[in-house]
Coordinates of C-alpha atoms and ligand atoms in Angstrom, one line a residue:
M1 CA -50.6 -0.1 -20.5
K2 CA -49.2 -0.6 -17.2
S3 CA -46.7 -3.2 -16.7
Y4 CA -46.9 -6.1 -14.3
D5 CA -44.3 -8.1 -12.5
S6 CA -46.3 -11.3 -12.6
I7 CA -49.4 -12.4 -14.6
I8 CA -51.4 -15.4 -13.6
I9 CA -53.5 -16.9 -16.4
G10 CA -56.5 -18.5 -14.9
G11 CA -58.5 -17.6 -11.8
G12 CA -59.0 -21.1 -10.3
V13 CA -57.9 -22.1 -6.8
I14 CA -54.2 -22.5 -8.2
G15 CA -53.9 -19.3 -9.9
S16 CA -55.6 -17.3 -7.2
T17 CA -53.5 -18.9 -4.4
I18 CA -50.2 -18.2 -6.3
A19 CA -51.3 -14.6 -7.0
H20 CA -52.1 -14.1 -3.2
C21 CA -48.6 -15.5 -2.2
L22 CA -46.8 -13.4 -4.8
A23 CA -48.7 -10.2 -3.8
E24 CA -47.9 -10.9 -0.1
Q25 CA -44.2 -11.1 -1.2
G26 CA -44.5 -7.6 -2.8
L27 CA -44.8 -8.3 -6.6
H28 CA -47.3 -6.3 -8.6
V29 CA -49.5 -9.1 -9.9
A30 CA -52.6 -9.5 -12.2
I31 CA -55.0 -12.5 -12.6
L32 CA -56.4 -12.8 -16.1
E33 CA -59.7 -15.0 -16.3
K34 CA -61.5 -15.9 -19.2
N35 CA -64.9 -16.2 -17.2
E36 CA -65.1 -15.3 -13.4
I37 CA -62.9 -16.2 -10.6
A38 CA -63.8 -19.7 -9.5
S39 CA -65.6 -20.8 -12.5
G40 CA -63.6 -23.8 -13.6
A41 CA -63.0 -27.0 -11.7
S42 CA -62.5 -25.1 -8.5
H43 CA -66.1 -24.1 -8.6
A44 CA -67.2 -27.8 -9.0
A45 CA -65.1 -29.4 -6.2
A46 CA -66.4 -31.1 -3.0
G47 CA -63.5 -29.5 -1.1
L48 CA -62.3 -32.7 0.5
L49 CA -59.0 -32.4 2.1
G50 CA -58.7 -36.2 1.8
V51 CA -54.9 -36.9 2.1
Q52 CA -55.6 -40.3 3.5
A53 CA -58.9 -40.8 1.6
E54 CA -57.4 -40.1 -1.8
W55 CA -54.0 -41.8 -1.6
D56 CA -54.1 -45.6 -1.9
E57 CA -50.4 -45.9 -2.3
Y58 CA -47.5 -43.8 -1.4
D59 CA -46.2 -41.3 -3.9
P60 CA -44.0 -38.0 -3.5
L61 CA -47.2 -36.1 -3.9
Y62 CA -48.6 -37.6 -0.5
D63 CA -45.9 -35.7 1.4
M64 CA -46.8 -32.5 -0.4
A65 CA -50.6 -33.1 0.3
R66 CA -49.9 -33.7 4.0
K67 CA -47.9 -30.5 4.4
S68 CA -50.8 -28.5 2.4
R69 CA -53.5 -30.1 4.6
A70 CA -51.6 -28.7 7.7
L71 CA -51.7 -25.1 6.3
F72 CA -55.5 -24.9 6.1
P73 CA -56.2 -23.6 9.7
K74 CA -54.0 -20.6 8.9
V75 CA -55.3 -20.2 5.4
A76 CA -58.8 -20.1 6.8
E77 CA -57.8 -17.5 9.3
K78 CA -56.0 -15.2 7.1
I79 CA -58.8 -15.3 4.3
R80 CA -61.3 -14.4 6.9
E81 CA -59.1 -11.6 8.3
K82 CA -58.3 -10.0 4.8
T83 CA -61.5 -10.6 3.1
G84 CA -64.4 -11.5 5.5
I85 CA -64.9 -14.9 3.6
D86 CA -65.5 -18.0 5.6
I87 CA -64.0 -20.9 3.6
G88 CA -66.1 -23.4 5.6
Y89 CA -63.1 -25.4 6.9
E90 CA -64.2 -28.4 8.8
A91 CA -61.7 -30.6 10.7
K92 CA -63.9 -33.5 11.8
G93 CA -62.1 -36.1 9.8
I94 CA -63.2 -38.4 7.0
Y95 CA -64.4 -42.2 7.2
R96 CA -63.3 -44.4 4.5
I97 CA -65.9 -47.2 4.5
A98 CA -65.9 -50.8 3.3
H99 CA -68.9 -52.4 1.8
T100 CA -67.4 -55.7 1.1
E101 CA -64.8 -58.1 2.8
E102 CA -62.5 -57.4 -0.1
E103 CA -62.8 -53.6 0.5
W104 CA -62.3 -54.1 4.1
Q105 CA -59.0 -56.0 3.5
R106 CA -57.8 -53.3 1.1
I107 CA -58.5 -50.4 3.5
K108 CA -56.7 -52.1 6.3
E109 CA -53.8 -52.6 3.9
I110 CA -53.9 -48.8 3.1
R111 CA -54.1 -48.0 6.8
T112 CA -50.8 -50.0 7.6
W113 CA -48.6 -48.0 5.1
Q114 CA -50.4 -44.7 6.2
I115 CA -49.6 -45.5 9.9
A116 CA -46.0 -46.2 9.0
A117 CA -46.0 -42.8 7.2
G118 CA -47.0 -41.2 10.5
E119 CA -50.8 -40.7 10.1
E120 CA -53.6 -41.5 12.3
A121 CA -56.1 -44.1 10.9
V122 CA -58.7 -45.7 13.4
L123 CA -60.0 -49.0 12.6
L124 CA -63.8 -49.2 13.4
S125 CA -66.4 -52.1 13.2
S126 CA -69.7 -51.4 11.6
E127 CA -71.3 -51.0 15.1
E128 CA -68.6 -48.5 16.2
V129 CA -69.3 -46.4 13.0
R130 CA -72.9 -46.4 13.6
K131 CA -72.4 -45.2 17.3
V132 CA -70.8 -42.0 16.0
E133 CA -72.8 -41.7 12.6
P134 CA -76.0 -43.6 13.4
N135 CA -77.5 -43.0 9.8
V136 CA -74.7 -45.0 7.9
S137 CA -76.1 -48.4 6.6
S138 CA -75.9 -51.4 8.9
E139 CA -74.7 -53.2 5.8
I140 CA -71.2 -51.7 5.9
V141 CA -68.5 -54.1 6.9
G142 CA -66.3 -51.4 8.8
A143 CA -64.6 -48.1 8.4
V144 CA -61.2 -46.4 8.9
Y145 CA -61.5 -43.0 10.4
Y146 CA -58.9 -40.4 9.3
P147 CA -59.2 -37.8 12.1
T148 CA -56.7 -35.3 10.3
D149 CA -58.4 -35.1 7.1
G150 CA -61.2 -32.5 6.6
H151 CA -62.9 -30.4 3.9
V152 CA -63.7 -26.8 2.7
L153 CA -66.0 -24.8 0.4
A154 CA -64.0 -25.0 -2.6
P155 CA -65.6 -21.8 -4.4
A156 CA -65.3 -19.8 -1.2
L157 CA -61.6 -20.8 -0.7
T158 CA -60.9 -19.8 -4.4
K159 CA -62.7 -16.4 -4.2
G160 CA -61.3 -15.9 -0.8
Q161 CA -57.7 -16.4 -2.2
A162 CA -58.3 -14.1 -5.2
L163 CA -59.8 -11.3 -3.0
A164 CA -57.0 -11.8 -0.5
A165 CA -54.5 -11.1 -3.3
A166 CA -56.4 -8.1 -4.3
A167 CA -56.3 -6.8 -0.8
S168 CA -52.6 -7.1 -1.2
S169 CA -52.8 -5.0 -4.3
A170 CA -53.1 -7.8 -7.1
E171 CA -55.4 -6.8 -9.9
I172 CA -58.3 -9.1 -11.1
F173 CA -59.5 -8.9 -14.7
E174 CA -62.4 -11.2 -15.5
Y175 CA -63.8 -11.9 -18.9
T176 CA -60.2 -11.5 -20.1
T177 CA -59.1 -14.5 -22.3
V178 CA -55.4 -14.9 -22.8
L179 CA -54.7 -15.7 -26.6
Q180 CA -50.9 -16.0 -26.5
I181 CA -47.8 -15.6 -24.2
V182 CA -45.5 -13.4 -26.0
V183 CA -41.8 -14.1 -25.7
K184 CA -38.9 -12.2 -27.1
D185 CA -35.3 -13.1 -27.2
E186 CA -36.1 -16.0 -24.7
K187 CA -37.7 -13.6 -22.3
V188 CA -41.4 -13.2 -21.5
T189 CA -42.6 -9.6 -22.5
G190 CA -46.4 -10.0 -21.9
V191 CA -49.6 -11.6 -22.8
Q192 CA -52.0 -10.9 -25.7
T193 CA -55.6 -11.0 -24.7
T194 CA -59.2 -10.3 -25.9
E195 CA -58.9 -7.1 -24.1
G196 CA -55.4 -6.0 -25.5
F197 CA -51.8 -6.5 -24.6
F198 CA -50.7 -6.8 -21.0
P199 CA -47.0 -6.3 -20.5
C200 CA -45.2 -8.2 -17.7
K201 CA -42.1 -9.9 -16.7
Q202 CA -43.5 -13.1 -15.6
V203 CA -46.3 -15.4 -16.6
C204 CA -47.6 -18.5 -14.8
I205 CA -49.9 -20.8 -16.8
T206 CA -52.7 -22.1 -14.3
T207 CA -55.3 -22.7 -16.9
G208 CA -56.4 -26.2 -15.5
A209 CA -57.9 -28.5 -18.2
W210 CA -57.6 -25.8 -20.9
S211 CA -53.9 -25.6 -20.7
T212 CA -52.6 -27.6 -23.6
P213 CA -52.1 -24.8 -26.0
F214 CA -50.0 -22.8 -23.5
L215 CA -48.0 -26.0 -22.4
K216 CA -47.1 -26.7 -25.9
Q217 CA -45.1 -23.5 -25.9
F218 CA -43.6 -24.8 -22.5
N219 CA -42.7 -28.2 -23.6
K220 CA -44.1 -29.9 -26.8
N221 CA -44.6 -33.2 -24.8
Y222 CA -46.8 -31.4 -22.0
G223 CA -50.6 -31.3 -22.1
T224 CA -53.6 -31.5 -19.7
Y225 CA -57.0 -33.2 -20.4
P226 CA -60.5 -32.7 -18.7
V227 CA -61.8 -35.6 -16.4
K228 CA -65.3 -34.5 -16.1
G229 CA -66.9 -35.1 -12.6
E230 CA -70.8 -34.8 -12.0
V231 CA -72.0 -33.9 -8.5
I232 CA -75.3 -33.5 -6.8
S233 CA -76.3 -31.8 -3.9
L234 CA -79.4 -32.7 -1.5
K235 CA -80.6 -30.8 1.6
S236 CA -82.1 -32.3 4.8
N237 CA -83.5 -30.4 7.8
R238 CA -82.5 -33.3 10.0
P239 CA -78.7 -33.7 10.7
L240 CA -77.6 -37.0 8.7
L241 CA -73.9 -37.1 9.0
K242 CA -71.0 -35.2 10.8
A243 CA -68.0 -35.9 8.7
P244 CA -67.7 -37.1 5.0
L245 CA -67.9 -40.8 3.9
F246 CA -65.5 -41.9 1.2
L247 CA -65.8 -45.1 -0.7
K248 CA -63.7 -46.1 -3.7
R249 CA -63.5 -42.4 -4.9
F250 CA -67.3 -42.0 -4.2
Y251 CA -68.3 -39.5 -1.3
I252 CA -70.9 -37.9 0.6
A253 CA -69.8 -34.7 2.4
P254 CA -72.1 -32.8 4.8
K255 CA -71.9 -29.2 4.2
R256 CA -73.2 -26.0 6.0
Y257 CA -77.1 -25.2 5.8
G258 CA -78.0 -28.9 5.9
K259 CA -76.5 -29.7 2.4
Y260 CA -74.9 -33.0 1.4
V261 CA -72.5 -32.8 -1.6
I262 CA -72.4 -36.3 -3.3
G263 CA -70.3 -37.6 -6.1
A264 CA -68.5 -37.7 -8.4
T265 CA -68.4 -39.5 -11.7
M266 CA -65.1 -39.7 -13.6
E267 CA -65.3 -39.2 -17.5
P268 CA -62.0 -38.6 -19.2
H269 CA -61.6 -36.3 -22.2
S270 CA -65.0 -34.8 -22.0
F271 CA -65.0 -30.9 -22.2
Q272 CA -69.0 -31.0 -22.0
E273 CA -70.2 -29.8 -18.6
Q274 CA -73.8 -31.1 -18.6
V275 CA -75.1 -33.6 -16.0
K276 CA -76.6 -36.8 -17.4
A277 CA -79.7 -38.1 -16.0
S278 CA -78.2 -41.6 -15.7
S279 CA -75.3 -40.1 -13.7
V280 CA -77.8 -38.6 -11.2
A281 CA -79.6 -41.9 -10.9
D282 CA -76.2 -43.8 -10.4
I283 CA -75.1 -41.2 -7.8
L284 CA -78.4 -41.4 -5.9
Q285 CA -78.4 -45.2 -5.9
R286 CA -74.8 -45.5 -4.5
A287 CA -75.7 -42.8 -1.9
F288 CA -78.7 -44.6 -0.6
S289 CA -76.9 -47.7 -0.3
I290 CA -74.5 -46.0 2.0
L291 CA -76.8 -43.5 3.9
P292 CA -80.3 -44.7 3.4
A293 CA -81.7 -41.7 5.4
L294 CA -80.8 -39.6 2.4
Q295 CA -84.0 -41.0 0.6
D296 CA -85.9 -38.4 2.8
A297 CA -83.7 -35.4 1.9
T298 CA -84.8 -33.0 -0.8
W299 CA -83.4 -31.8 -4.1
D300 CA -81.0 -28.9 -4.1
R301 CA -79.0 -28.9 -7.4
T302 CA -76.4 -30.7 -9.6
W303 CA -73.4 -29.6 -11.6
A304 CA -70.2 -30.7 -13.3
G305 CA -66.6 -29.6 -13.5
L306 CA -63.4 -30.6 -15.3
R307 CA -60.6 -32.0 -13.2
P308 CA -57.2 -31.1 -14.9
E309 CA -55.2 -34.2 -15.4
S310 CA -51.8 -34.0 -17.1
N311 CA -50.3 -36.3 -20.0
E312 CA -47.7 -37.4 -17.4
G313 CA -50.2 -38.2 -14.6
R314 CA -48.4 -35.6 -12.3
P315 CA -48.8 -31.9 -11.7
Y316 CA -46.6 -29.6 -13.8
M317 CA -45.0 -27.1 -11.3
E318 CA -41.9 -25.6 -12.7
A319 CA -39.9 -22.8 -14.5
H320 CA -39.1 -23.1 -18.1
P321 CA -35.5 -24.1 -18.4
T322 CA -34.7 -21.3 -20.9
I323 CA -37.4 -18.9 -21.3
Q324 CA -36.9 -16.2 -18.7
G325 CA -40.3 -15.6 -16.8
L326 CA -42.2 -18.5 -17.9
F327 CA -43.7 -20.8 -15.3
V328 CA -46.6 -23.4 -15.1
S329 CA -48.6 -24.8 -12.3
T330 CA -51.3 -27.2 -13.5
G331 CA -52.6 -30.7 -13.6
H332 CA -53.5 -31.2 -9.9
Y333 CA -56.3 -33.6 -11.0
R334 CA -58.4 -34.8 -8.2
N335 CA -56.6 -32.8 -5.3
G336 CA -56.1 -29.3 -6.5
I337 CA -58.1 -27.7 -3.6
L338 CA -56.1 -29.8 -1.1
L339 CA -52.8 -29.0 -2.7
S340 CA -53.3 -25.4 -3.3
P341 CA -52.0 -23.9 -0.1
F342 CA -48.5 -25.7 -0.5
V343 CA -48.5 -25.0 -4.3
G344 CA -49.1 -21.4 -3.8
E345 CA -46.1 -21.0 -1.5
Y346 CA -44.0 -23.2 -3.5
M347 CA -44.6 -21.3 -6.9
A348 CA -44.4 -18.0 -5.3
N349 CA -41.1 -18.7 -3.8
K350 CA -39.9 -20.2 -7.3
M351 CA -41.1 -17.0 -9.2
V352 CA -39.7 -14.6 -6.7
G353 CA -36.5 -16.5 -6.5
N354 CA -36.4 -16.2 -10.4
Y355 CA -37.5 -12.7 -10.6
V356 CA -34.9 -10.5 -12.7
Y357 CA -35.2 -6.7 -11.7
Ligands
LIG1 P1 -59.5 -24.4 -12.7 O1 -60.2 -24.2 -11.3 O2 -60.3 -25.2 -13.7 O3 -59.0 -23.0 -13.1 C1 -58.5 -22.8 -14.4 C2 -59.1 -21.4 -14.8 O4 -58.4 -21.0 -15.9 C3 -60.7 -21.5 -15.2 O5 -61.4 -20.6 -14.2 C4 -60.5 -21.0 -16.6 O6 -61.7 -20.3 -17.1 C5 -59.4 -20.3 -16.8 N1 -58.8 -20.1 -18.2 C6 -58.7 -21.3 -19.0 N2 -58.1 -20.8 -20.2 C7 -58.0 -19.4 -20.1 C8 -57.4 -18.5 -20.9 N3 -57.0 -18.7 -22.1 N4 -57.4 -17.1 -20.4 C9 -57.8 -16.8 -19.2 N5 -58.4 -17.8 -18.3 C10 -58.4 -19.1 -18.8 N6 -59.9 -31.4 -5.4 C11 -59.7 -31.4 -4.1 O7 -58.8 -31.2 -3.5 N7 -60.7 -32.0 -3.4 C12 -61.9 -32.3 -3.8 O8 -62.8 -32.6 -3.1 C13 -62.2 -32.2 -5.1 N8 -63.4 -32.6 -5.8 C14 -63.6 -32.4 -7.0 C15 -64.9 -32.6 -7.6 C16 -65.1 -32.5 -8.7 C17 -66.5 -32.8 -9.4 C18 -64.1 -31.9 -9.8 C19 -64.3 -31.7 -11.2 C20 -62.9 -31.7 -9.3 C21 -62.6 -31.7 -7.8 N9 -61.4 -31.5 -7.3 C22 -61.2 -31.7 -6.0 C23 -60.3 -31.1 -8.2 C24 -59.9 -29.7 -8.1 O9 -61.3 -29.1 -8.4 C25 -59.1 -29.2 -9.0 O10 -57.8 -29.9 -9.0 C26 -58.6 -27.8 -9.1 O11 -59.8 -27.0 -8.8 C27 -58.0 -27.2 -10.0 O12 -57.7 -25.8 -10.0 P2 -57.0 -25.0 -11.2 O13 -57.0 -23.6 -10.6 O14 -55.9 -25.6 -11.7 O15 -58.1 -25.1 -12.4
LIG2 N1 -61.3 -35.3 -5.0 C1 -62.7 -35.7 -5.3 C2 -62.9 -35.7 -6.8 O1 -62.1 -35.3 -7.5 O2 -64.1 -36.0 -7.2

């Protein structure tokens, strides 16, 4: 069996992006995926690049998210050049809206620290919002417009990263489940899979919500758990919205071909990916209260996915302190799509820097 420099376990957005960055740096890379590329959380994601929409308080990940958001124009261009895939990058901003006076006060507080952190955040009255987005409910109190936030098509981004990695000579093995990372004398020697043994010098664990068994080998306290999110998609022949609306972790995002992606629920510790009828009813009710014109839209589809949250509430992105060739990058929770360009470069630099010839 041929030997690889680096094996990436898991073909979600994180694994595919790291593979692409490593392959561009000249390493011989393989992605091993138990299903198909972009079949986990990265398939379910709404694709919001919501640095300002998602961060209510400052933390160190905020700076990483800002840097990552800034990389998207180049990522979109490179993937299109290398694969012909359009990742659906839209840079029309995001509106964070307030339905009550309490929410209005809160989003104004958030705006204050974000402006101090160097972001743009434009305060708009209900009437001002409706001048640019006339279908938004007149019941809203106001909104803050974040012109620098945006969105992409998450499955297209993920497949684009994997195929761009392949264009730089990475190999992709789908329907190949990794059973065990094999370590001898404190060095990674390969991975045992359902399709046999793959020898390699480096392994990166990017298995999202399913990472706990591999993480225990990394650090006995580490683990990820799923936070299930249910989403619906509606379609309309009449344009209803130019940019996504965001309200307390709920959102309506206009997508290509007249689609509107709406969600998402948050259910920790559920590995079950069915969509409950009651969740659909709740999502529709909330969506109609913000964008009443959606009542005339027609049904497209629904789905669910599992956000990977870590036991520590922060992503794990590191090299093992003593086992040569063992790396992890998982636990990006609600923002793995947004963070992926930065994480890809960060992890690839770490892996290339630690590569032992
Ligand atoms: P995944 O995409 O889950 O990939 C992990 C892969 O590992 C899977 O394909 C799985 O099959 C594979 N795998 C697992 N075990 C094995 C094994 N033993 N062997 C081989 N392969 C294995 N983020 C944003 O930035 N913006 C958003 O708007 C957004 N919206 C979201 C909406 C929903 C409903 C959900 C669920 C998530 C959303 N997210 C969003 C979060 C984002 O989807 C995740 O943070 C991101 O996709 C995680 O990527 P990943 O590659 O770590 O995990
Ligand atoms: N970031 C959007 C979500 O996780 O639903």
